Amino acid sequence: MTEIHEEARVCPSCGAKKGVLGAGFTGRDLKARAGIVAAIGLLPLLVGLGFLVTGDVVGFMLLAGLAAIPFAIAAGIFVASEGREKWYR
């Protein structure tokens, strides 16, 4: 049996991969994905702000509600990225 370095991502003897939610899904990768999903949520929010500037409050509320969905998904991904890494085959 060989000793595995703490920072290793792949076991040299059995080929198992380390990850948070699965093989190769590191916390850093998941945080980057959460940022991308949050950026997608910014698009309807920015359009909604345009509606708010023109005085259309209903349009802003609809698009703000639509933007809440990607923000919630991004928050879930971010919380999952803080999990403990395990070994997966």
mmCIF file of N, CA and C in Angstrom:
data_model
loop_
_atom_site.group_PDB
_atom_site.id
_atom_site.type_symbol
_atom_site.label_atom_id
_atom_site.label_comp_id
_atom_site.label_asym_id
_atom_site.label_seq_id
_atom_site.Cartn_x
_atom_site.Cartn_y
_atom_site.Cartn_z
ATOM 1 N N MET A 1 0.837 -1.174 0.000
ATOM 2 C CA MET A 1 0.000 0.000 0.000
ATOM 3 C C MET A 1 0.890 1.249 0.000
ATOM 4 N N THR A 2 0.566 2.202 -0.838
ATOM 5 C CA THR A 2 1.378 3.412 -0.928
ATOM 6 C C THR A 2 0.689 4.551 -0.195
ATOM 7 N N GLU A 3 1.509 5.466 0.297
ATOM 8 C CA GLU A 3 0.973 6.634 0.980
ATOM 9 C C GLU A 3 0.608 7.692 -0.057
ATOM 10 N N ILE A 4 -0.579 8.288 0.087
ATOM 11 C CA ILE A 4 -1.057 9.280 -0.871
ATOM 12 C C ILE A 4 -0.829 10.663 -0.290
ATOM 13 N N HIS A 5 -0.243 11.528 -1.079
ATOM 14 C CA HIS A 5 -0.011 12.906 -0.662
ATOM 15 C C HIS A 5 -1.346 13.611 -0.441
ATOM 16 N N GLU A 6 -1.411 14.492 0.533
ATOM 17 C CA GLU A 6 -2.652 15.183 0.903
ATOM 18 C C GLU A 6 -3.258 15.977 -0.258
ATOM 19 N N GLU A 7 -2.435 16.563 -1.102
ATOM 20 C CA GLU A 7 -2.918 17.388 -2.216
ATOM 21 C C GLU A 7 -3.195 16.584 -3.484
ATOM 22 N N ALA A 8 -2.971 15.278 -3.445
ATOM 23 C CA ALA A 8 -3.161 14.442 -4.635
ATOM 24 C C ALA A 8 -4.635 14.384 -5.012
ATOM 25 N N ARG A 9 -4.909 14.378 -6.316
ATOM 26 C CA ARG A 9 -6.275 14.274 -6.819
ATOM 27 C C ARG A 9 -6.583 12.880 -7.340
ATOM 28 N N VAL A 10 -5.544 12.103 -7.652
ATOM 29 C CA VAL A 10 -5.718 10.745 -8.177
ATOM 30 C C VAL A 10 -4.802 9.808 -7.388
ATOM 31 N N CYS A 11 -5.355 8.663 -6.964
ATOM 32 C CA CYS A 11 -4.567 7.663 -6.242
ATOM 33 C C CYS A 11 -3.626 6.973 -7.230
ATOM 34 N N PRO A 12 -2.329 6.950 -6.955
ATOM 35 C CA PRO A 12 -1.392 6.345 -7.906
ATOM 36 C C PRO A 12 -1.534 4.827 -8.030
ATOM 37 N N SER A 13 -2.046 4.155 -7.017
ATOM 38 C CA SER A 13 -2.117 2.697 -7.094
ATOM 39 C C SER A 13 -3.431 2.189 -7.675
ATOM 40 N N CYS A 14 -4.563 2.775 -7.285
ATOM 41 C CA CYS A 14 -5.847 2.227 -7.747
ATOM 42 C C CYS A 14 -6.546 3.110 -8.788
ATOM 43 N N GLY A 15 -6.103 4.358 -8.954
ATOM 44 C CA GLY A 15 -6.704 5.246 -9.949
ATOM 45 C C GLY A 15 -7.959 5.963 -9.478
ATOM 46 N N ALA A 16 -8.304 5.837 -8.188
ATOM 47 C CA ALA A 16 -9.484 6.533 -7.668
ATOM 48 C C ALA A 16 -9.249 8.040 -7.705
ATOM 49 N N LYS A 17 -10.329 8.793 -7.937
ATOM 50 C CA LYS A 17 -10.226 10.251 -8.011
ATOM 51 C C LYS A 17 -10.916 10.875 -6.810
ATOM 52 N N LYS A 18 -10.385 12.004 -6.368
ATOM 53 C CA LYS A 18 -10.934 12.727 -5.232
ATOM 54 C C LYS A 18 -11.916 13.777 -5.733
ATOM 55 N N GLY A 19 -13.003 13.968 -5.000
ATOM 56 C CA GLY A 19 -13.968 14.979 -5.382
ATOM 57 C C GLY A 19 -14.972 15.239 -4.277
ATOM 58 N N VAL A 20 -15.768 16.305 -4.454
ATOM 59 C CA VAL A 20 -16.770 16.670 -3.459
ATOM 60 C C VAL A 20 -18.052 15.886 -3.691
ATOM 61 N N LEU A 21 -18.595 15.957 -4.897
ATOM 62 C CA LEU A 21 -19.848 15.271 -5.205
ATOM 63 C C LEU A 21 -19.662 14.065 -6.109
ATOM 64 N N GLY A 22 -18.504 13.910 -6.664
ATOM 65 C CA GLY A 22 -18.214 12.802 -7.560
ATOM 66 C C GLY A 22 -16.766 12.878 -7.990
ATOM 67 N N ALA A 23 -16.339 11.928 -8.788
ATOM 68 C CA ALA A 23 -14.955 11.874 -9.220
ATOM 69 C C ALA A 23 -14.591 13.118 -10.030
ATOM 70 N N GLY A 24 -13.617 13.872 -9.567
ATOM 71 C CA GLY A 24 -13.114 15.028 -10.289
ATOM 72 C C GLY A 24 -13.841 16.325 -10.022
ATOM 73 N N PHE A 25 -14.915 16.318 -9.264
ATOM 74 C CA PHE A 25 -15.637 17.551 -8.940
ATOM 75 C C PHE A 25 -15.041 18.160 -7.676
ATOM 76 N N THR A 26 -14.031 18.998 -7.832
ATOM 77 C CA THR A 26 -13.400 19.621 -6.680
ATOM 78 C C THR A 26 -14.229 20.814 -6.218
ATOM 79 N N GLY A 27 -13.967 21.272 -5.013
ATOM 80 C CA GLY A 27 -14.666 22.430 -4.485
ATOM 81 C C GLY A 27 -14.425 23.664 -5.333
ATOM 82 N N ARG A 28 -13.228 23.789 -5.855
ATOM 83 C CA ARG A 28 -12.890 24.950 -6.699
ATOM 84 C C ARG A 28 -13.687 24.928 -8.000
ATOM 85 N N ASP A 29 -13.834 23.751 -8.605
ATOM 86 C CA ASP A 29 -14.626 23.629 -9.834
ATOM 87 C C ASP A 29 -16.081 23.991 -9.591
ATOM 88 N N LEU A 30 -16.624 23.513 -8.472
ATOM 89 C CA LEU A 30 -18.022 23.794 -8.170
ATOM 90 C C LEU A 30 -18.250 25.272 -7.871
ATOM 91 N N LYS A 31 -17.282 25.929 -7.231
ATOM 92 C CA LYS A 31 -17.411 27.370 -6.974
ATOM 93 C C LYS A 31 -17.410 28.145 -8.284
ATOM 94 N N ALA A 32 -16.596 27.715 -9.252
ATOM 95 C CA ALA A 32 -16.591 28.369 -10.559
ATOM 96 C C ALA A 32 -17.926 28.169 -11.267
ATOM 97 N N ARG A 33 -18.497 26.981 -11.154
ATOM 98 C CA ARG A 33 -19.804 26.727 -11.763
ATOM 99 C C ARG A 33 -20.902 27.540 -11.092
ATOM 100 N N ALA A 34 -20.802 27.721 -9.787
ATOM 101 C CA ALA A 34 -21.775 28.553 -9.076
ATOM 102 C C ALA A 34 -21.688 29.996 -9.555
ATOM 103 N N GLY A 35 -20.481 30.469 -9.824
ATOM 104 C CA GLY A 35 -20.309 31.826 -10.345
ATOM 105 C C GLY A 35 -20.920 31.991 -11.723
ATOM 106 N N ILE A 36 -20.802 30.974 -12.558
ATOM 107 C CA ILE A 36 -21.385 31.037 -13.902
ATOM 108 C C ILE A 36 -22.908 31.062 -13.820
ATOM 109 N N VAL A 37 -23.481 30.228 -12.961
ATOM 110 C CA VAL A 37 -24.936 30.195 -12.813
ATOM 111 C C VAL A 37 -25.438 31.530 -12.243
ATOM 112 N N ALA A 38 -24.696 32.107 -11.303
ATOM 113 C CA ALA A 38 -25.095 33.408 -10.750
ATOM 114 C C ALA A 38 -25.009 34.499 -11.818
ATOM 115 N N ALA A 39 -24.019 34.418 -12.702
ATOM 116 C CA ALA A 39 -23.913 35.396 -13.790
ATOM 117 C C ALA A 39 -25.099 35.271 -14.747
ATOM 118 N N ILE A 40 -25.573 34.053 -14.958
ATOM 119 C CA ILE A 40 -26.764 33.860 -15.788
ATOM 120 C C ILE A 40 -27.973 34.518 -15.124
ATOM 121 N N GLY A 41 -28.036 34.461 -13.802
ATOM 122 C CA GLY A 41 -29.126 35.106 -13.081
ATOM 123 C C GLY A 41 -29.072 36.617 -13.135
ATOM 124 N N LEU A 42 -27.893 37.167 -13.373
ATOM 125 C CA LEU A 42 -27.769 38.628 -13.460
ATOM 126 C C LEU A 42 -28.413 39.191 -14.720
ATOM 127 N N LEU A 43 -28.472 38.409 -15.780
ATOM 128 C CA LEU A 43 -29.024 38.913 -17.038
ATOM 129 C C LEU A 43 -30.482 39.360 -16.902
ATOM 130 N N PRO A 44 -31.403 38.520 -16.407
ATOM 131 C CA PRO A 44 -32.776 39.015 -16.266
ATOM 132 C C PRO A 44 -32.889 40.120 -15.217
ATOM 133 N N LEU A 45 -32.016 40.100 -14.223
ATOM 134 C CA LEU A 45 -32.064 41.153 -13.210
ATOM 135 C C LEU A 45 -31.682 42.509 -13.811
ATOM 136 N N LEU A 46 -30.687 42.524 -14.673
ATOM 137 C CA LEU A 46 -30.294 43.775 -15.328
ATOM 138 C C LEU A 46 -31.384 44.286 -16.264
ATOM 139 N N VAL A 47 -32.025 43.384 -16.986
ATOM 140 C CA VAL A 47 -33.144 43.788 -17.848
ATOM 141 C C VAL A 47 -34.288 44.311 -16.986
ATOM 142 N N GLY A 48 -34.521 43.672 -15.844
ATOM 143 C CA GLY A 48 -35.553 44.122 -14.921
ATOM 144 C C GLY A 48 -35.263 45.503 -14.370
ATOM 145 N N LEU A 49 -34.008 45.796 -14.132
ATOM 146 C CA LEU A 49 -33.643 47.140 -13.681
ATOM 147 C C LEU A 49 -33.955 48.178 -14.756
ATOM 148 N N GLY A 50 -33.786 47.788 -16.011
ATOM 149 C CA GLY A 50 -34.175 48.679 -17.103
ATOM 150 C C GLY A 50 -35.669 48.967 -17.080
ATOM 151 N N PHE A 51 -36.466 47.941 -16.790
ATOM 152 C CA PHE A 51 -37.907 48.147 -16.657
ATOM 153 C C PHE A 51 -38.221 49.069 -15.477
ATOM 154 N N LEU A 52 -37.483 48.907 -14.389
ATOM 155 C CA LEU A 52 -37.726 49.723 -13.205
ATOM 156 C C LEU A 52 -37.400 51.187 -13.474
ATOM 157 N N VAL A 53 -36.362 51.437 -14.232
ATOM 158 C CA VAL A 53 -35.986 52.813 -14.567
ATOM 159 C C VAL A 53 -37.066 53.474 -15.412
ATOM 160 N N THR A 54 -37.689 52.696 -16.301
ATOM 161 C CA THR A 54 -38.743 53.267 -17.149
ATOM 162 C C THR A 54 -40.084 53.357 -16.421
ATOM 163 N N GLY A 55 -40.167 52.843 -15.194
ATOM 164 C CA GLY A 55 -41.383 52.958 -14.416
ATOM 165 C C GLY A 55 -42.274 51.733 -14.435
ATOM 166 N N ASP A 56 -41.859 50.658 -15.059
ATOM 167 C CA ASP A 56 -42.663 49.434 -15.122
ATOM 168 C C ASP A 56 -42.276 48.522 -13.956
ATOM 169 N N VAL A 57 -42.977 48.679 -12.839
ATOM 170 C CA VAL A 57 -42.658 47.910 -11.635
ATOM 171 C C VAL A 57 -43.033 46.447 -11.797
ATOM 172 N N VAL A 58 -44.121 46.166 -12.509
ATOM 173 C CA VAL A 58 -44.561 44.782 -12.694
ATOM 174 C C VAL A 58 -43.527 44.001 -13.508
ATOM 175 N N GLY A 59 -42.994 44.607 -14.541
ATOM 176 C CA GLY A 59 -41.954 43.942 -15.330
ATOM 177 C C GLY A 59 -40.716 43.661 -14.504
ATOM 178 N N PHE A 60 -40.356 44.605 -13.642
ATOM 179 C CA PHE A 60 -39.205 44.397 -12.762
ATOM 180 C C PHE A 60 -39.464 43.237 -11.806
ATOM 181 N N MET A 61 -40.649 43.181 -11.220
ATOM 182 C CA MET A 61 -40.959 42.109 -10.274
ATOM 183 C C MET A 61 -40.943 40.742 -10.947
ATOM 184 N N LEU A 62 -41.463 40.662 -12.166
ATOM 185 C CA LEU A 62 -41.446 39.382 -12.888
ATOM 186 C C LEU A 62 -40.021 38.930 -13.190
ATOM 187 N N LEU A 63 -39.204 39.841 -13.671
ATOM 188 C CA LEU A 63 -37.830 39.460 -14.019
ATOM 189 C C LEU A 63 -36.965 39.246 -12.781
ATOM 190 N N ALA A 64 -37.244 39.946 -11.703
ATOM 191 C CA ALA A 64 -36.511 39.698 -10.455
ATOM 192 C C ALA A 64 -36.860 38.314 -9.913
ATOM 193 N N GLY A 65 -38.126 37.929 -10.030
ATOM 194 C CA GLY A 65 -38.514 36.580 -9.626
ATOM 195 C C GLY A 65 -37.863 35.518 -10.496
ATOM 196 N N LEU A 66 -37.752 35.806 -11.777
ATOM 197 C CA LEU A 66 -37.092 34.880 -12.694
ATOM 198 C C LEU A 66 -35.602 34.774 -12.372
ATOM 199 N N ALA A 67 -34.995 35.882 -11.960
ATOM 200 C CA ALA A 67 -33.563 35.876 -11.620
ATOM 201 C C ALA A 67 -33.306 35.140 -10.313
ATOM 202 N N ALA A 68 -34.319 35.016 -9.466
ATOM 203 C CA ALA A 68 -34.129 34.341 -8.187
ATOM 204 C C ALA A 68 -33.855 32.848 -8.366
ATOM 205 N N ILE A 69 -34.333 32.265 -9.446
ATOM 206 C CA ILE A 69 -34.139 30.825 -9.680
ATOM 207 C C ILE A 69 -32.655 30.487 -9.867
ATOM 208 N N PRO A 70 -31.934 31.154 -10.793
ATOM 209 C CA PRO A 70 -30.511 30.835 -10.909
ATOM 210 C C PRO A 70 -29.705 31.198 -9.666
ATOM 211 N N PHE A 71 -30.116 32.265 -8.944
ATOM 212 C CA PHE A 71 -29.408 32.612 -7.723
ATOM 213 C C PHE A 71 -29.566 31.520 -6.667
ATOM 214 N N ALA A 72 -30.740 30.933 -6.575
ATOM 215 C CA ALA A 72 -30.965 29.839 -5.623
ATOM 216 C C ALA A 72 -30.158 28.604 -6.012
ATOM 217 N N ILE A 73 -30.110 28.309 -7.304
ATOM 218 C CA ILE A 73 -29.319 27.167 -7.776
ATOM 219 C C ILE A 73 -27.838 27.407 -7.503
ATOM 220 N N ALA A 74 -27.361 28.631 -7.751
ATOM 221 C CA ALA A 74 -25.957 28.966 -7.495
ATOM 222 C C ALA A 74 -25.638 28.850 -6.010
ATOM 223 N N ALA A 75 -26.556 29.257 -5.158
ATOM 224 C CA ALA A 75 -26.335 29.129 -3.717
ATOM 225 C C ALA A 75 -26.235 27.659 -3.325
ATOM 226 N N GLY A 76 -27.084 26.816 -3.899
ATOM 227 C CA GLY A 76 -27.019 25.386 -3.620
ATOM 228 C C GLY A 76 -25.709 24.769 -4.067
ATOM 229 N N ILE A 77 -25.239 25.160 -5.240
ATOM 230 C CA ILE A 77 -23.962 24.642 -5.737
ATOM 231 C C ILE A 77 -22.823 25.122 -4.847
ATOM 232 N N PHE A 78 -22.886 26.379 -4.412
ATOM 233 C CA PHE A 78 -21.828 26.912 -3.552
ATOM 234 C C PHE A 78 -21.786 26.186 -2.211
ATOM 235 N N VAL A 79 -22.942 25.913 -1.635
ATOM 236 C CA VAL A 79 -22.993 25.172 -0.367
ATOM 237 C C VAL A 79 -22.444 23.768 -0.566
ATOM 238 N N ALA A 80 -22.761 23.143 -1.687
ATOM 239 C CA ALA A 80 -22.250 21.796 -1.969
ATOM 240 C C ALA A 80 -20.731 21.802 -2.152
ATOM 241 N N SER A 81 -20.179 22.910 -2.650
ATOM 242 C CA SER A 81 -18.731 22.971 -2.872
ATOM 243 C C SER A 81 -17.950 23.010 -1.572
ATOM 244 N N GLU A 82 -18.616 23.368 -0.485
ATOM 245 C CA GLU A 82 -17.947 23.420 0.813
ATOM 246 C C GLU A 82 -17.891 22.060 1.496
ATOM 247 N N GLY A 83 -18.460 21.047 0.864
ATOM 248 C CA GLY A 83 -18.479 19.709 1.449
ATOM 249 C C GLY A 83 -17.097 19.079 1.503
ATOM 250 N N ARG A 84 -17.039 17.974 2.196
ATOM 251 C CA ARG A 84 -15.772 17.254 2.354
ATOM 252 C C ARG A 84 -15.495 16.403 1.118
ATOM 253 N N GLU A 85 -14.233 16.411 0.679
ATOM 254 C CA GLU A 85 -13.862 15.605 -0.489
ATOM 255 C C GLU A 85 -13.723 14.144 -0.093
ATOM 256 N N LYS A 86 -14.150 13.257 -1.003
ATOM 257 C CA LYS A 86 -14.049 11.809 -0.788
ATOM 258 C C LYS A 86 -13.363 11.192 -2.009
ATOM 259 N N TRP A 87 -13.053 9.923 -1.898
ATOM 260 C CA TRP A 87 -12.444 9.193 -3.011
ATOM 261 C C TRP A 87 -13.519 8.436 -3.771
ATOM 262 N N TYR A 88 -13.479 8.539 -5.098
ATOM 263 C CA TYR A 88 -14.456 7.862 -5.972
ATOM 264 C C TYR A 88 -13.703 7.047 -7.006
ATOM 265 N N ARG A 89 -14.227 5.892 -7.324
ATOM 266 C CA ARG A 89 -13.629 5.058 -8.381
ATOM 267 C C ARG A 89 -14.373 5.251 -9.664
#
